[in-house]
Amino acid sequence: MTSPVGLHRVVAPPGVLPQAATRLDADPAIGADEVRIAVERLNLDAASFRQLFTKHGGDGAGVRDEVLEIIANRGKMQNPVTGSGGMLIGTVEEAGPQSPLGLKPGDRVATLVSLTLTPLRITDGLKDWDGTSEQVPARGHAILFGRSIAARIPDDLDPELALAVFDVCGAPALTERVVGRYRQPNVAVIGGAGKSGSLALAAAQRAGAGRTLGIVPVEAERDRLTAAGIADVVALADARDPVALAAAVEGALGAKADVTVVCVDVPGCEHGAILSTADGGTVIFFSMATSFAAAALGAEGLAADVTMLIGNGYAPGHADLALDLIRTVPAVRKMFEQRLTAN
Amino acid sequence: MTSPVGLHRVVAPPGVLPQAATRLDADPAIGADEVRIAVERLNLDAASFRQLFTKHGGDGAGVRDEVLEIIANRGKMQNPVTGSGGMLIGTVEEAGPQSPLGLKPGDRVATLVSLTLTPLRITDGLKDWDGTSEQVPARGHAILFGRSIAARIPDDLDPELALAVFDVCGAPALTERVVGRYRQPNVAVIGGAGKSGSLALAAAQRAGAGRTLGIVPVEAERDRLTAAGIADVVALADARDPVALAAAVEGALGAKADVTVVCVDVPGCEHGAILSTADGGTVIFFSMATSFAAAALGAEGLAADVTMLIGNGYAPGHADLALDLIRTVPAVRKMFEQRLTAN
C-alpha cells in the first residue's frame, strides 16, 4: 500500500513530506489508493506568477520556459522563491481500486490541495500559453494521493464560480462547526464582503447564529453587503485599529461577539479581533497574514479568555457545503458573480 | 471609570493599546479599578537583555543607563529593538475600590502581563543593579489595570520556583480544558520534559487523559522524564521531522494522538504535530516559534481534520491551577527544582 500522504513519491530529500520535497516522482503508474488526472489547466498562485513575471521583465516566453523547467526539475509546480504553487483543473483518467476520494474516470475535477505537493508532468511544452497570465492551458498528468482533496466541478455552476468557491470553502465549514457549539451566538465577520467573509456570514446564519455582523473597511463594501442582506448588521471599521474595531463591534451588536471570524488578508488584525470577542468566545483566524505571536501575546496581555483557532482550510465535506450555500443563498452567489465580472 | 485594558494610560500614539504605545502615563495616582505596586525586582526578557548586553559590549553601566532611559522615555520597559519586556515582582501599595484583581496592600505579587504594557517609574536609578544580569533589583512603582493579571507569590514555595511556574501557567490550563472535552483521549506532549511540557503532562493526566506520551529530543531528557513517571510512555523524536515524529507517536501510543500539545520552541514542528494527530483531534501550539501559515497550509495539504489552537497564555485561574499541580505532583516539582538548580 502506498502512503496516503504521498511519502512514496518523495525523491529528495528523503523522509520529508511532499510539500517540503525538492523533487517528487511524477510516474503516471498509480498506486492502489492514487488517482491520475489528465491536466486541462493550471492556476498559478498569484504571488508565484507575479515573481516570475517581474523576474523576466514581462517576457512571457521567459516565464513559460521557467515554469516548464521548474516542473521538469521538481516533478511539481512549486516556485522556488515564493514557495507557493496553485491548483489545477482536469479530468480523472484512472482511479486506483482503494482510492477513498470517490472519483471515477471522466469526472471533471479541481484539486483543492496545493500544486506544491502534487506530482505533475507536462507533455505539451505549454504551447497554448503565452506566459502572461496565471491561467495556464496545459496537457499532461497529475497524481492525487489517498488523502489529497479534489472536488467535482458541478454541472449547474459556471466553472469559474465553482473554483472561486472552492478556493475559500474551508471558511464556511469551520464557521458552521464553531457557531454550532454555542447557543445563538452573536457572530462578527471581519471582512464580511469578501469571498470567505460572505460565505462565513451565510454559514453562521444557517448554523444558528443569534445576530450576524459584517465589518467592512470602506463605504462601497458597506453598501454592497447591506444590499445583499446576508448580515443582520453591517458596520465600518479599520480592522488594524483594535480600539476602533472593538467599538464598532460592540456598537453594532450591543455587546462583544461570541464568535469572531477574521477574513481580511492584512497584517495587524489580531488584537482588534481579540478585543472584540467576549470571554468564553472564539476567534477564528482565516487570514494568512495572521501573526501567531501577536495573537498569543495579545490575548495574554488583554487577559482575554478566548479560544483562538488557526483556520484549517480542510474539513470533511467542505466543498459541498460551500457549493450548497452558493446554490441556496442567492445573495452570496450574486456577490461572487459580481466579483468575477469585475476581475 | 478608567479603561480595563489601560487605554487611558496611553500618551502616544493616541488610540492604540498600551502594548503598541510608544509612551504610557505612569502617574502613581490610581483609577478606581487600578492597583499600584511598589517594585522590588524586574526580570528582563532574555532576548531583550541579550540585545542590550551585546550592543554595549558587556558594559553593565551602559546597559543600566539605557534601561533607565527607556523606562523614563516610554513610561514602561519595552526594548525598542526586540519589542519585548519581561515581568516584575513587588508589593501591593494601593488597590482601587473597584479593582477586580482581589489584591490588598502588602500582598507580594508577580505580574503575569508583560512589562511592555505596564506603566512603570523607577526612583532609585537602579543603583543596586550592575547591568550584567536579567534580574534587576529596583525601587519605584508600576500600575496594574482592571484586566491585568498578577499572582500572589505563595508563602509555601520558593519565589524562584513560583515565578518559573507562573511563566508557563497558561499551558496546563488550556491542556486541561481541551483534554476535558474528549473521553479518555490519548495525549502527546512534544517537549514533555520542559517546564510547560511537564505541567501539560500532569494537567492532562488529572483531566482524564487515557494514555499520556512525552516526546523528547535527546536521551538525557528521556531518562529524566521516564524517571519522573509523569507520562505513561516516553519516546525520542526530532519534532522538526514530520515523518519521524508521527512514527514515534503512533509507535508509542498504538495510534495517532487525540490531543497533541506542542511545547518546544523550535521552528518547523507544525507538520509533524498535525500528522501525529487523529482526525477529530486537537493540536495546541504553545511554542512562539509556531508559523501560522505552516500550520494552516499544512493541515490543508494533509487533508487533516484537526482543530488547531493558538496557545493563549491566559485562562481564569491559570496560576492557581499550575501551583496546585506543583504542590500535588512531587515529580513535576522536582523537575522544576532540578532545572532551577542547574541554571
Coordinates of C-alpha atoms in Angstrom, one line a residue, chain A residues 5 7 15-17 19 112-113 117 147 149 177 181 241-243 271 275 279 285 287-288 290 292-293 295-297 299-316, chain B residues 5 7 15-17 19 112-113 117 147 149 177 181 241-243 271 275 279 285 287-288 290 292-293 295-297 299-316:
Chain A
V5 CA 0.1 11.5 2.2
L7 CA 5.7 9.8 1.1
G15 CA 11.9 11.3 4.5
V16 CA 10.2 14.7 4.1
L17 CA 6.6 15.4 3.2
Q19 CA 5.3 19.8 0.2
L112 CA -8.1 21.5 -3.6
V113 CA -4.6 20.6 -2.4
L117 CA 2.7 18.8 -3.2
R147 CA -5.6 11.9 1.4
I149 CA -8.6 16.6 -1.9
R177 CA -18.8 24.0 13.2
R181 CA -21.1 24.8 19.6
D241 CA -7.2 49.6 14.8
P242 CA -8.0 47.4 17.9
V243 CA -9.9 50.1 19.8
H271 CA -5.6 42.4 18.8
L275 CA -10.7 42.8 22.0
D279 CA -14.9 36.0 27.5
F285 CA -8.3 33.4 12.1
S287 CA -6.2 35.3 7.2
M288 CA -2.7 34.1 6.1
T290 CA -2.1 36.4 10.9
F292 CA 0.9 33.6 15.7
A293 CA 2.9 35.6 18.3
A295 CA -2.4 36.6 18.7
A296 CA -0.9 34.6 21.6
L297 CA 0.8 37.5 23.3
A299 CA -4.7 37.5 24.3
E300 CA -2.4 37.2 27.3
G301 CA -1.8 40.9 27.5
L302 CA -5.5 41.6 27.4
A303 CA -6.3 38.8 29.9
A304 CA -8.8 37.6 27.3
D305 CA -10.3 34.2 28.0
V306 CA -10.9 33.5 24.3
T307 CA -10.3 30.3 22.2
M308 CA -8.2 31.2 19.2
L309 CA -8.3 28.8 16.2
I310 CA -5.9 28.6 13.3
G311 CA -8.3 28.4 10.3
N312 CA -7.8 25.0 8.8
G313 CA -8.6 25.0 5.0
Y314 CA -9.9 21.5 5.2
A315 CA -12.9 19.9 6.8
P316 CA -14.8 16.8 5.5
Chain B
V5 CA -7.2 47.5 29.3
L7 CA -6.4 52.9 27.2
G15 CA -5.9 55.3 20.3
V16 CA -3.6 52.3 20.4
L17 CA -3.5 49.6 23.1
Q19 CA 1.4 47.3 24.3
L112 CA 1.8 37.9 34.7
V113 CA 1.3 40.5 32.0
L117 CA 2.1 47.2 28.6
R147 CA -7.8 43.4 33.4
I149 CA -3.0 39.7 35.8
R177 CA -9.6 22.4 29.2
R181 CA -13.6 17.9 26.0
D241 CA 10.9 15.7 11.2
P242 CA 7.2 15.2 10.5
V243 CA 7.5 11.6 9.4
H271 CA 3.5 19.4 10.1
L275 CA 0.5 14.3 11.2
D279 CA -9.0 13.0 12.7
F285 CA 0.5 25.2 19.8
S287 CA 5.6 27.4 21.0
M288 CA 6.2 31.1 20.0
T290 CA 4.9 28.4 15.5
F292 CA 0.6 30.4 11.4
A293 CA 0.9 29.8 7.7
A295 CA 0.1 25.2 10.4
A296 CA -2.9 26.3 8.2
L297 CA -1.4 25.2 4.9
A299 CA -3.4 20.8 7.7
E300 CA -5.0 21.6 4.3
G301 CA -2.2 19.8 2.4
L302 CA -2.5 16.8 4.6
A303 CA -6.4 16.9 4.5
A304 CA -6.2 16.7 8.3
D305 CA -9.5 17.3 10.1
V306 CA -7.8 18.6 13.2
T307 CA -8.7 21.6 15.4
M308 CA -5.6 23.8 15.8
L309 CA -5.4 26.2 18.8
I310 CA -3.2 29.2 19.3
G311 CA -2.0 28.7 22.8
N312 CA -3.4 31.5 24.9
G313 CA -1.2 32.3 27.9
Y314 CA -4.3 33.3 29.9
A315 CA -7.2 31.4 31.3
P316 CA -9.0 32.3 34.5

